[in-house]
mmCIF file of the C-alpha atoms, coordinates in Angstrom:
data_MODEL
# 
_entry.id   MODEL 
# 
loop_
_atom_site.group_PDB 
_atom_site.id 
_atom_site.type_symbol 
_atom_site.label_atom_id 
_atom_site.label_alt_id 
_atom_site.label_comp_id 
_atom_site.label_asym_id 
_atom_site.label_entity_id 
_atom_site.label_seq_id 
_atom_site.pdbx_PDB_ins_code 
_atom_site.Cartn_x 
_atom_site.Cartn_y 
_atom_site.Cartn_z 
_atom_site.occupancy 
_atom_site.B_iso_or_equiv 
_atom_site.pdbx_formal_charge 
_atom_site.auth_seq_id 
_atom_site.auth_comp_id 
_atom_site.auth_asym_id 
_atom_site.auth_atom_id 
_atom_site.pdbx_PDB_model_num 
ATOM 1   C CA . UNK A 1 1   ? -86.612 -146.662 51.725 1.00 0.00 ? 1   UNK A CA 1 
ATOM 2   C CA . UNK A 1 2   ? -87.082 -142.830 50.291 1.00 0.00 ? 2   UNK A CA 1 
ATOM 3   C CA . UNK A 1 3   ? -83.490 -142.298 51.647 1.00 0.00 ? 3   UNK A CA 1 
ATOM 4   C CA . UNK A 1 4   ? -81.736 -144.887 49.924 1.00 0.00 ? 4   UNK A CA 1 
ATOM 5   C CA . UNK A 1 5   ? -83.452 -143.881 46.863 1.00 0.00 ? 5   UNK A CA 1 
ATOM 6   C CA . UNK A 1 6   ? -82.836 -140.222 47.179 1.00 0.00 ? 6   UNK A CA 1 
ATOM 7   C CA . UNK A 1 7   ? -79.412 -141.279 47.922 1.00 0.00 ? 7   UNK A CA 1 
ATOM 8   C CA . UNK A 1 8   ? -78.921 -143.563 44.958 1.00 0.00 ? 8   UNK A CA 1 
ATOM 9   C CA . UNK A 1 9   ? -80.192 -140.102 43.180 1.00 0.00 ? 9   UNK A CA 1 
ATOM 10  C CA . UNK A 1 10  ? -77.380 -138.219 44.983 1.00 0.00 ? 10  UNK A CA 1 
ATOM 11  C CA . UNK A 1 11  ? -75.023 -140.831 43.655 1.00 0.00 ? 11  UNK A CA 1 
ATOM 12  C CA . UNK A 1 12  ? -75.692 -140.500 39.964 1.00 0.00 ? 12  UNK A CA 1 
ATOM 13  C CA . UNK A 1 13  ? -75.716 -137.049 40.074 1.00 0.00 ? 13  UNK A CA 1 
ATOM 14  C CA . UNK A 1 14  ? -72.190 -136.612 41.924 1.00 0.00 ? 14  UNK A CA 1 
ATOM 15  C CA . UNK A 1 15  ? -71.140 -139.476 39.844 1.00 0.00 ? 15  UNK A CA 1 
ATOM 16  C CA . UNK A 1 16  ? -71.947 -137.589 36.539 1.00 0.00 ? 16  UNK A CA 1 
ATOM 17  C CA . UNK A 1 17  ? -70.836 -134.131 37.710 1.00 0.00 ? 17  UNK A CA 1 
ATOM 18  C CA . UNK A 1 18  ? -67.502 -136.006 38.188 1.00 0.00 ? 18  UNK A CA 1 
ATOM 19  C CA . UNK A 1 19  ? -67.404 -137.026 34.808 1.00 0.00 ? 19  UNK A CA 1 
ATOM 20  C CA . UNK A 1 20  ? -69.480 -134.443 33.176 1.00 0.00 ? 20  UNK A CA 1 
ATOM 21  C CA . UNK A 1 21  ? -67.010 -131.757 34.493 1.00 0.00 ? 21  UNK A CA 1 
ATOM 22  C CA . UNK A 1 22  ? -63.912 -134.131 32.828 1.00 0.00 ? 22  UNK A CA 1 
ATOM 23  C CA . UNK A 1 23  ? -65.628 -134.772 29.510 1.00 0.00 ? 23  UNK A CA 1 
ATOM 24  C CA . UNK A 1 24  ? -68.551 -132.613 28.731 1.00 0.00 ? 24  UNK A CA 1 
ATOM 25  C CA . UNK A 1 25  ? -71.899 -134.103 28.812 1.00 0.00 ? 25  UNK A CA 1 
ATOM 26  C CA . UNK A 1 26  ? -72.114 -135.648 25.312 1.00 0.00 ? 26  UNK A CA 1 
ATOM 27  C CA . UNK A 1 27  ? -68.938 -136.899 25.871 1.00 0.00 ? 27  UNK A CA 1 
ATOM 28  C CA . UNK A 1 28  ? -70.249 -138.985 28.905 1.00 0.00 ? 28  UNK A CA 1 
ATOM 29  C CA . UNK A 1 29  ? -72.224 -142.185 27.667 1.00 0.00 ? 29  UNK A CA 1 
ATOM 30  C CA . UNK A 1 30  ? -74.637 -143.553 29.666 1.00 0.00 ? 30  UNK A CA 1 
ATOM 31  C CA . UNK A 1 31  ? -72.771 -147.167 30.189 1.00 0.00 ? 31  UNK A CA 1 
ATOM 32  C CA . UNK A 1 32  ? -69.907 -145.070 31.268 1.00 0.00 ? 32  UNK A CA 1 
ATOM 33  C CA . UNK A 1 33  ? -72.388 -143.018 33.864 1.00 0.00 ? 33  UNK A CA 1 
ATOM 34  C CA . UNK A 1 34  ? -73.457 -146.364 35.120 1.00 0.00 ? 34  UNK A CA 1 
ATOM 35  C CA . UNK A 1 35  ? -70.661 -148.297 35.552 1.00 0.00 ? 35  UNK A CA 1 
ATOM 36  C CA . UNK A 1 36  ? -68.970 -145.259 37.410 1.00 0.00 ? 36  UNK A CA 1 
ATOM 37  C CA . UNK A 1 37  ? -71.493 -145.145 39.748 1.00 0.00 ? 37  UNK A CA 1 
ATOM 38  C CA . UNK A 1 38  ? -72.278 -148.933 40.336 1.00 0.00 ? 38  UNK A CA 1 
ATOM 39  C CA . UNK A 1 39  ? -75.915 -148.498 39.778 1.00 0.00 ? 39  UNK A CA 1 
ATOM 40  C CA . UNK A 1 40  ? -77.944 -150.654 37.301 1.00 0.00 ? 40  UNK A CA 1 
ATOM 41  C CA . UNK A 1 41  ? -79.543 -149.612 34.433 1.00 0.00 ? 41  UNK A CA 1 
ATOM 42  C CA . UNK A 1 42  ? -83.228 -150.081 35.878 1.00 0.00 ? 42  UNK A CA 1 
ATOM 43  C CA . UNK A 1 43  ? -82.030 -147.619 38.625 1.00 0.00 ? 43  UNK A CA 1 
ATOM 44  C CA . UNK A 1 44  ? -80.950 -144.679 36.351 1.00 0.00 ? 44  UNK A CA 1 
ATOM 45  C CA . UNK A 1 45  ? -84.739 -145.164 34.426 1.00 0.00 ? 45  UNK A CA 1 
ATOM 46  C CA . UNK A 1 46  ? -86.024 -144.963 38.038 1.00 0.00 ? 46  UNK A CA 1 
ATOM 47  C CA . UNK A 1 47  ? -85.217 -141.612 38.715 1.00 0.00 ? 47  UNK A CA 1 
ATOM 48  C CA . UNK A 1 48  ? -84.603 -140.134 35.077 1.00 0.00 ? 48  UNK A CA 1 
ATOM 49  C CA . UNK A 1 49  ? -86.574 -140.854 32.322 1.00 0.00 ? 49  UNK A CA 1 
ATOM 50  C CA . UNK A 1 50  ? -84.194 -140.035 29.784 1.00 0.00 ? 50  UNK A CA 1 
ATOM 51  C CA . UNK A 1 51  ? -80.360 -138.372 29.127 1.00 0.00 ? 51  UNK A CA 1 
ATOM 52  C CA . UNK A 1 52  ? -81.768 -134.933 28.702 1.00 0.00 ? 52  UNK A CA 1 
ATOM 53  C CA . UNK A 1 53  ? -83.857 -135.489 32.196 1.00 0.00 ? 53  UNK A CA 1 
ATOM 54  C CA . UNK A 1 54  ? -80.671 -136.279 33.822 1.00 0.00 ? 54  UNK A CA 1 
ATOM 55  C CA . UNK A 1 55  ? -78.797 -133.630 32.186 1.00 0.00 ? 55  UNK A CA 1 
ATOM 56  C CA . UNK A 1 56  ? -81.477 -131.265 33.509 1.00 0.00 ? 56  UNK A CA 1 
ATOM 57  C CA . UNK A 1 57  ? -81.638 -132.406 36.831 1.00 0.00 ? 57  UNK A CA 1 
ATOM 58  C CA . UNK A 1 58  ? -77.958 -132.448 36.766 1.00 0.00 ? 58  UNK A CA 1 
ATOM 59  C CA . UNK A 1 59  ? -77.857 -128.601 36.137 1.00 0.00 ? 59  UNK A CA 1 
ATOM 60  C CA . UNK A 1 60  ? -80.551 -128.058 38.577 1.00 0.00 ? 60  UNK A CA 1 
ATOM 61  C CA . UNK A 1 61  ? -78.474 -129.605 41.329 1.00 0.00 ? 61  UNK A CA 1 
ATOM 62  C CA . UNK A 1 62  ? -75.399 -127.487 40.228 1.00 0.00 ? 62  UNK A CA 1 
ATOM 63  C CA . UNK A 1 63  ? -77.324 -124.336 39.730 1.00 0.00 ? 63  UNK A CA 1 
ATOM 64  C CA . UNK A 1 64  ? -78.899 -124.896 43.586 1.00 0.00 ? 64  UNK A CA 1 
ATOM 65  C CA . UNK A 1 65  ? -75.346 -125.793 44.741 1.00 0.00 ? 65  UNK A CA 1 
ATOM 66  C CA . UNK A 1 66  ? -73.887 -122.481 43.325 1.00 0.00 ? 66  UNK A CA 1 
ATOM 67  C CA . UNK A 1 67  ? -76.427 -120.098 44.207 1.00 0.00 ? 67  UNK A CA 1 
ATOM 68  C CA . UNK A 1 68  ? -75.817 -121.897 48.091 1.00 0.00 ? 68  UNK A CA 1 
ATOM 69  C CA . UNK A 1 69  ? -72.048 -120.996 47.841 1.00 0.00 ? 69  UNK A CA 1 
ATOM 70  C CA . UNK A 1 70  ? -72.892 -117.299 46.086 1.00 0.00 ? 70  UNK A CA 1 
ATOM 71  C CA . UNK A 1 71  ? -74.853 -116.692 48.782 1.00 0.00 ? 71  UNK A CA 1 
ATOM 72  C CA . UNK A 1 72  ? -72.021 -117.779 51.073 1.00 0.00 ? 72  UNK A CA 1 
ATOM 73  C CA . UNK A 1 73  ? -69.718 -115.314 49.235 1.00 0.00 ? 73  UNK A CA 1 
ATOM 74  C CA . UNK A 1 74  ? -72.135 -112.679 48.117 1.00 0.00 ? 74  UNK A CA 1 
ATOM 75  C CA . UNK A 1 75  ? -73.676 -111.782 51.349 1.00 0.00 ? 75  UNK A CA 1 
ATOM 76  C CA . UNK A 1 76  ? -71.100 -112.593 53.938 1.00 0.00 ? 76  UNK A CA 1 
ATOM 77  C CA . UNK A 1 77  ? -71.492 -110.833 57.031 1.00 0.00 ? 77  UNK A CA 1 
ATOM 78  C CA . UNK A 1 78  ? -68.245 -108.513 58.361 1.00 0.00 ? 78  UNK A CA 1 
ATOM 79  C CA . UNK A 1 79  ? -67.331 -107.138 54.551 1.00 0.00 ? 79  UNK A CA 1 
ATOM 80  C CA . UNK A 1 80  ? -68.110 -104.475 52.567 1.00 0.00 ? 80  UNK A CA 1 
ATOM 81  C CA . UNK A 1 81  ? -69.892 -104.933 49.000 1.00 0.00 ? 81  UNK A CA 1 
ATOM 82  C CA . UNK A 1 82  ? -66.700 -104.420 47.241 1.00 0.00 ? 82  UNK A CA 1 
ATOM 83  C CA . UNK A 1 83  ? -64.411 -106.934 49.400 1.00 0.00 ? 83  UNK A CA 1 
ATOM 84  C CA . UNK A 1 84  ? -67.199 -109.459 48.662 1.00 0.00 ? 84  UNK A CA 1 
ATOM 85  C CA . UNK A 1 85  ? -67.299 -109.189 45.142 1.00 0.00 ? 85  UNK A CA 1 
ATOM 86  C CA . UNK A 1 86  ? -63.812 -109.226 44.691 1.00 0.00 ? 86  UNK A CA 1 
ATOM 87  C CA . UNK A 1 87  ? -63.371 -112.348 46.754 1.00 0.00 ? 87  UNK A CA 1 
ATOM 88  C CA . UNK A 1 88  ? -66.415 -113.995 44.502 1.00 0.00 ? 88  UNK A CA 1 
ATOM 89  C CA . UNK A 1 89  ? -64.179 -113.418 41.658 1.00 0.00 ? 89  UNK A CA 1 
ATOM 90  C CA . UNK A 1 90  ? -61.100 -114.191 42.877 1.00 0.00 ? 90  UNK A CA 1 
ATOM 91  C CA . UNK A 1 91  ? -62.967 -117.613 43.922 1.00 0.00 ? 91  UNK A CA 1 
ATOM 92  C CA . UNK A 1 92  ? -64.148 -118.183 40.432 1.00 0.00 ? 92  UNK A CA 1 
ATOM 93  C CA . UNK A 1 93  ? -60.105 -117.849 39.077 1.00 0.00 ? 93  UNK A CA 1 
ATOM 94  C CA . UNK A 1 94  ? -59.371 -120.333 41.774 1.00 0.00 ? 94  UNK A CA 1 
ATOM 95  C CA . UNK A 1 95  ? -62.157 -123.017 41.007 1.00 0.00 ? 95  UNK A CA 1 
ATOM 96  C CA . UNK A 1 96  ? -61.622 -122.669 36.929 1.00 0.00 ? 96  UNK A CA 1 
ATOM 97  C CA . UNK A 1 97  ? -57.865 -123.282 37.156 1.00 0.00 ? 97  UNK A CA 1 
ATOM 98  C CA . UNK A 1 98  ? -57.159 -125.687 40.171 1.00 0.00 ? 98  UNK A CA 1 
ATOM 99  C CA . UNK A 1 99  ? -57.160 -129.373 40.537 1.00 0.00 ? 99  UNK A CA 1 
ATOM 100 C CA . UNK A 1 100 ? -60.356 -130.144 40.679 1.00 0.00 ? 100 UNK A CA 1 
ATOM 101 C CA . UNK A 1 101 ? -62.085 -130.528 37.421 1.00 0.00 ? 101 UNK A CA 1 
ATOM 102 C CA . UNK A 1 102 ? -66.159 -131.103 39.420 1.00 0.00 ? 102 UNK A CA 1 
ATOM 103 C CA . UNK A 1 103 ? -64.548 -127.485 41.064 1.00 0.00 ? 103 UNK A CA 1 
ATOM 104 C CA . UNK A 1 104 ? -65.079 -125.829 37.887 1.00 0.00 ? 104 UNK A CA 1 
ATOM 105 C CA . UNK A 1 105 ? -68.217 -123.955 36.586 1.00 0.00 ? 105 UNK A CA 1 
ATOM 106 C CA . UNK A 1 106 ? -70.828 -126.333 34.731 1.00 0.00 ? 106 UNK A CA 1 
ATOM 107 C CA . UNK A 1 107 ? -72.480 -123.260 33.024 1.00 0.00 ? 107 UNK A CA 1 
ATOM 108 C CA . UNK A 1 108 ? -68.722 -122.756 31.755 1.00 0.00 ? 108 UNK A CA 1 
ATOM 109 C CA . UNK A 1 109 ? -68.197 -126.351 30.626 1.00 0.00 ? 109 UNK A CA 1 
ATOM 110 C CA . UNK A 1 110 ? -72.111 -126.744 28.999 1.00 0.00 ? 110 UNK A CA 1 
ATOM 111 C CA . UNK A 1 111 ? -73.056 -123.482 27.746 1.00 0.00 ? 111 UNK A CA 1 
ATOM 112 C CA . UNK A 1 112 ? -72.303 -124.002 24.027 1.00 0.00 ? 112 UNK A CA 1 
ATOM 113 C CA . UNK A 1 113 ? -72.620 -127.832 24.030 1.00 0.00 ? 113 UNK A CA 1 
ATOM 114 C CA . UNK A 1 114 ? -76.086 -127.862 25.436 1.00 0.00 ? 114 UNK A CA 1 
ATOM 115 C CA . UNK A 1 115 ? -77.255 -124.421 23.670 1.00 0.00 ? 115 UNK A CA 1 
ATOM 116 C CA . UNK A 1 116 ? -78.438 -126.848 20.735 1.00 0.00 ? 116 UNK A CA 1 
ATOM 117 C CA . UNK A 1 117 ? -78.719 -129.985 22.228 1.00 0.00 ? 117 UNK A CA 1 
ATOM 118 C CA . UNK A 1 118 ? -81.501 -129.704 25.227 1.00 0.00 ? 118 UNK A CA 1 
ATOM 119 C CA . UNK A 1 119 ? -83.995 -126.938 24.993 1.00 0.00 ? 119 UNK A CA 1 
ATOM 120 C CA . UNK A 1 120 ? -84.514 -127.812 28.718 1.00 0.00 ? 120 UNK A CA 1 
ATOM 121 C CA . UNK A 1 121 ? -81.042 -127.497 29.618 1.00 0.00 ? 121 UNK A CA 1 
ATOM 122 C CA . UNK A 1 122 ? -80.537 -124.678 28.245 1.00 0.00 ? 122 UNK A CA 1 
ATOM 123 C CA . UNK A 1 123 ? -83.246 -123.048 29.577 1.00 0.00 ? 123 UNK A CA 1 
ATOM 124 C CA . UNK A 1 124 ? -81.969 -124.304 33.417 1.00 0.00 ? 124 UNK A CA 1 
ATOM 125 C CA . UNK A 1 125 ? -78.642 -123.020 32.009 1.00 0.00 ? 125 UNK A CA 1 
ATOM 126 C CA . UNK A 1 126 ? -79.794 -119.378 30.901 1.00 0.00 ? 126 UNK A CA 1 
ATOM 127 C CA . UNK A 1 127 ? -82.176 -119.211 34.471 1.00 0.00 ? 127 UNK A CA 1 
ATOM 128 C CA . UNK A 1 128 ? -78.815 -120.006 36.848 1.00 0.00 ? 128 UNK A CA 1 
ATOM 129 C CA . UNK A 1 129 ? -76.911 -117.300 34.525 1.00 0.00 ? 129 UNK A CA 1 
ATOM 130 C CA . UNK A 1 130 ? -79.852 -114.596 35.026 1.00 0.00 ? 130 UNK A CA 1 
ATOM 131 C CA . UNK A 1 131 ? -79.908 -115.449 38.992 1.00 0.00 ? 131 UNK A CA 1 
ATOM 132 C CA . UNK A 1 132 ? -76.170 -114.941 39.127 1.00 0.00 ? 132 UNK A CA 1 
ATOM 133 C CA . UNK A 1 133 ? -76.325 -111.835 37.410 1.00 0.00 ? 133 UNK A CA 1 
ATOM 134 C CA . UNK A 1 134 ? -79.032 -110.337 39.452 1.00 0.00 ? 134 UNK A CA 1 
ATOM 135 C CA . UNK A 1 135 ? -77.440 -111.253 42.916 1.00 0.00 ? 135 UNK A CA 1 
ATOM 136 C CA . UNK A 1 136 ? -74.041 -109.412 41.435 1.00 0.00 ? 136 UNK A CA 1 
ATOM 137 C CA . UNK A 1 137 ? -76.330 -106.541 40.596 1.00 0.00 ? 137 UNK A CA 1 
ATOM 138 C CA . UNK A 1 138 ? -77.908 -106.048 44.147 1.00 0.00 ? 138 UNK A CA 1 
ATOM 139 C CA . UNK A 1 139 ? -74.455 -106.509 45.424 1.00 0.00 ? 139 UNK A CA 1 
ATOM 140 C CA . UNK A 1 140 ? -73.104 -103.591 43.372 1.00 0.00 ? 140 UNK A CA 1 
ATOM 141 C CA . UNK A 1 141 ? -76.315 -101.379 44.403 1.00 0.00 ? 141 UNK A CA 1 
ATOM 142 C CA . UNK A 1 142 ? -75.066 -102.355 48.096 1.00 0.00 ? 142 UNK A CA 1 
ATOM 143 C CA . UNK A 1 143 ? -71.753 -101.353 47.468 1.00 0.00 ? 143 UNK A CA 1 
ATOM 144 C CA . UNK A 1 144 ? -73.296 -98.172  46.281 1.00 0.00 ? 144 UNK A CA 1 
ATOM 145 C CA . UNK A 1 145 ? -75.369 -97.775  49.265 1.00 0.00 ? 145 UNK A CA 1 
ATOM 146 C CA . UNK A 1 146 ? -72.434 -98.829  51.881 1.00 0.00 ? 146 UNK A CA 1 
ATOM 147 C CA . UNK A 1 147 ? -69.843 -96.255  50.029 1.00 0.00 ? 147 UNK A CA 1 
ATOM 148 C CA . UNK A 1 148 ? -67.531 -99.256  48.859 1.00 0.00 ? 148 UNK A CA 1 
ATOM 149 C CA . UNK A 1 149 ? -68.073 -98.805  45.706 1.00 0.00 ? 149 UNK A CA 1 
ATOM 150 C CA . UNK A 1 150 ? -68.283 -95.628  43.278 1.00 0.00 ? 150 UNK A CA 1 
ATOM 151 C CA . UNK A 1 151 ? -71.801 -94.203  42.382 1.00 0.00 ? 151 UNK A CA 1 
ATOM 152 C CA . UNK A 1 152 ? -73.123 -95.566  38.832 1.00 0.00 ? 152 UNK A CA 1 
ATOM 153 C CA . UNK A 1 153 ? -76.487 -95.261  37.099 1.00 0.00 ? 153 UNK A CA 1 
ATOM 154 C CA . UNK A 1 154 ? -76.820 -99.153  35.802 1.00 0.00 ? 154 UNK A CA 1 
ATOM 155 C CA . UNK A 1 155 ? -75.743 -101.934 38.459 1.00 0.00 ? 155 UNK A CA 1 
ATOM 156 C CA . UNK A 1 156 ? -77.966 -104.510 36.090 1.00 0.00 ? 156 UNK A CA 1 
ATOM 157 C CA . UNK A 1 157 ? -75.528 -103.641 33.095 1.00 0.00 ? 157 UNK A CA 1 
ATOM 158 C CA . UNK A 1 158 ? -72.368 -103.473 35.081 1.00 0.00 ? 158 UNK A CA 1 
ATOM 159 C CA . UNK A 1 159 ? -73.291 -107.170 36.796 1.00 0.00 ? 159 UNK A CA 1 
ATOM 160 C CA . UNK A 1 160 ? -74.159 -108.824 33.403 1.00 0.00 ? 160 UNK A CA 1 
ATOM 161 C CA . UNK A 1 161 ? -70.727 -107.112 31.996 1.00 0.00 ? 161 UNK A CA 1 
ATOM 162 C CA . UNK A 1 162 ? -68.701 -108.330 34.623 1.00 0.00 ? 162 UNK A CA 1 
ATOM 163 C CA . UNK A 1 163 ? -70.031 -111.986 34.234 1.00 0.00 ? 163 UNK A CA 1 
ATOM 164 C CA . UNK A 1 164 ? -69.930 -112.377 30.755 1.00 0.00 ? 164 UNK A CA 1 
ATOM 165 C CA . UNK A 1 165 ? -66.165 -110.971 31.389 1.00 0.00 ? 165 UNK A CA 1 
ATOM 166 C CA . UNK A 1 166 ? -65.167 -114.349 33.538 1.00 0.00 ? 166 UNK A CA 1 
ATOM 167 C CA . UNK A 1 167 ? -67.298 -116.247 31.338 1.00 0.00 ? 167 UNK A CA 1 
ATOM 168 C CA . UNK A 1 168 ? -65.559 -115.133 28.092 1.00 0.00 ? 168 UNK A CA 1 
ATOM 169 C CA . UNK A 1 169 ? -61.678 -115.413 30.216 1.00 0.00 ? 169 UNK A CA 1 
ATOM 170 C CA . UNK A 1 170 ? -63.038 -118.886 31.472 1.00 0.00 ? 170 UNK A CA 1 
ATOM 171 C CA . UNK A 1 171 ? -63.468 -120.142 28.457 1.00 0.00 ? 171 UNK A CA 1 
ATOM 172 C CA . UNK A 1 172 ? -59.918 -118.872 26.895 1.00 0.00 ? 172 UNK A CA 1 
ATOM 173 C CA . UNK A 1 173 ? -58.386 -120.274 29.916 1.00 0.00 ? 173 UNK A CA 1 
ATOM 174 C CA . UNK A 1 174 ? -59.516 -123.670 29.620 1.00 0.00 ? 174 UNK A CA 1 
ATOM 175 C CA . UNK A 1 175 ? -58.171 -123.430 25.459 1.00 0.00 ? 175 UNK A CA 1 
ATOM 176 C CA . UNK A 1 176 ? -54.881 -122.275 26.767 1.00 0.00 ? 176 UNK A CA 1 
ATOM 177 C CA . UNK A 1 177 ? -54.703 -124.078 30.150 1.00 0.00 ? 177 UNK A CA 1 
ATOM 178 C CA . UNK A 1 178 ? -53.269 -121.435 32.276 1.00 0.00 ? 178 UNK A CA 1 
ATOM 179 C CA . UNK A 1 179 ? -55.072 -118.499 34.382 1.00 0.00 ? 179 UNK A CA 1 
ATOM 180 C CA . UNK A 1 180 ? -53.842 -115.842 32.393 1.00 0.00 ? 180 UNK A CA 1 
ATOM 181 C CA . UNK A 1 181 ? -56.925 -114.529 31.475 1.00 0.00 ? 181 UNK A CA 1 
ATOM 182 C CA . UNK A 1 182 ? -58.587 -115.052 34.605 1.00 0.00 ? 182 UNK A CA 1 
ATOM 183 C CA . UNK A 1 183 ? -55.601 -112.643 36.189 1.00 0.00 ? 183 UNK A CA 1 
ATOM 184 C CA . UNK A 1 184 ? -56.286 -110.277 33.695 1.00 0.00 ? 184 UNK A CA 1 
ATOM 185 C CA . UNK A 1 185 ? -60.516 -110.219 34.235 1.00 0.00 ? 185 UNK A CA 1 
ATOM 186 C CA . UNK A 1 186 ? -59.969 -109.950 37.770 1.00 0.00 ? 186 UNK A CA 1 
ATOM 187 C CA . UNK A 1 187 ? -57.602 -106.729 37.135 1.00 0.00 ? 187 UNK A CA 1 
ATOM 188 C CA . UNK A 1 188 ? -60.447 -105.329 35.466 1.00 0.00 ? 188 UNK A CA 1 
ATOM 189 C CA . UNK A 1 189 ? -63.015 -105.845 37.405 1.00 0.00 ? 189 UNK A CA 1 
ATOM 190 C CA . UNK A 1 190 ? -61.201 -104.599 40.176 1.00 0.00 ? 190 UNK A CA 1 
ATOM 191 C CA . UNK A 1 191 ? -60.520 -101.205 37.937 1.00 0.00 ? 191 UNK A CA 1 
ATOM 192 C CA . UNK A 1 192 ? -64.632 -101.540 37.212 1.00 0.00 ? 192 UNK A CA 1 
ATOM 193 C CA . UNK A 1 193 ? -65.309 -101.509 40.711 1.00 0.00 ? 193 UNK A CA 1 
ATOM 194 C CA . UNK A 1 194 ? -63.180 -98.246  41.729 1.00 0.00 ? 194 UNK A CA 1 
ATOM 195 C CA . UNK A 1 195 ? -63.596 -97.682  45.598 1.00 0.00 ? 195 UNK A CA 1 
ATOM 196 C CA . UNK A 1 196 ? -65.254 -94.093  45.919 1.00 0.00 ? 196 UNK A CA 1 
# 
C-alpha cells in the first residue's frame, strides 16, 4: 500500500513538472493538474495540503533531481575540473533550448513568478541556487588544484558569476526563442575559465 501511494505521489509530481515546465506554475490550475494525471481530487489533498505545498514539494523533487545529475556532471571521474565544467554548461544550453520543455531548468521557469507568490518556494528556490553555486565553486578550486584551470583568489565569486550568467542568457533565450545567448555565455565562460 505505501508504494502505490508514494507512486500516486510520483505521478502528480511528474504530471505537474510536465505542465509546470509548459505553462508556469500559476498558469497550471489545479483541475488541469488533476485531470492530467487521472487522480481524484481526494488524492491530491492526500499528499498535499494545499497549491503552495505541492509547488514546494514540486521544487524539492526538481532541486534533488538536479543536484543528482550535477553530481553526475560535476564530479565525473576521467576529466579534469575544467572539461567538467564546460560540459555542465554546455548541458545547460542543450536542456534550455531542445525539445523537451520538463528538460528545462525549473529555477529558470519559477524564479520571478514564485519570488512573490510562495515564501516557501522561494526559499526551496534560493537553497537549490546556493547548492549549485557552491558545488561550481569547489569545482573551480579543483580545477585550481588539478592545474586545469588558471589560479584566482575568489572561486565563490567566480561560481555565483558564472551562474547568474546562464541564468540571465536563459532567460533572454526563452524571450527570443533561439540559443543565441546561451552560445554567447558559454563563449564566456569558457574565456572565464582560461586553462593555465
Amino acid at each position: 500500500m505505501q508504494q502505490r501511494n508514494s507512486d500516486t505521489q510520483a505521478h502528480i509530481l511528474a504530471t505537474g513538472r510536465r505542465l509546470t515546465a509548459k505553462s508556469g506554475y500559476a498558469g497550471v490550475g489545479l483541475n488541469e493538474l488533476l485531470k492530467e494525471a487521472g487522480v481524484p481530487k481526494g488524492s491530491f489533498y492526500h499528499y498535499f495540503p494545499s497549491k503552495e505545498a505541492y509547488g514546494i514539494a514540486l521544487l524539492r523533487e526538481f532541486a534533488d533531481d538536479y543536484q543528482r545529475k550535477l553530481v553526475e556532471t560535476l564530479d565525473h571521474p576521467g576529466k579534469d575540473a575544467r572539461s567538467r565544467l564546460i560540459a555542465y554548461f554546455t548541458q545547460w544550453r542543450k536542456h534550455q533550448t531542445g525539445d523537451v520543455l520538463e528538460d528545462r531548468c525549473l529555477v529558470v521557469k519559477l524564479s520571478a513568478e514564485v519570488a512573490d507568490l510562495s515564501p516557501g518556494m522561494s526559499k526551496v528556490l534560493e537553497a537549490s541556487v546556493q547548492s549549485i553555486i557552491d558545488h561550481l565553486a569547489a569545482t573551480l578550486k579543483a580545477g585550481i588544484a588539478d592545474g586545469s584551470i588558471g589560479q584566482h583568489d575568489r572561486s565563490r565569486d567566480m561560481a555565483a558569476t558564472l551562474y547568474y550568467l546562464w541564468l540571465g542568457a536563459s532567460l533572454v533565450s526563452g524571450l527570443s526563442g533561439n540559443k543565441a545567448a546561451l552560445t554567447s555565455a558559454l563563449r564566456v565562460t569558457r574565456d572565464l575559465l582560461p586553462a593555465p
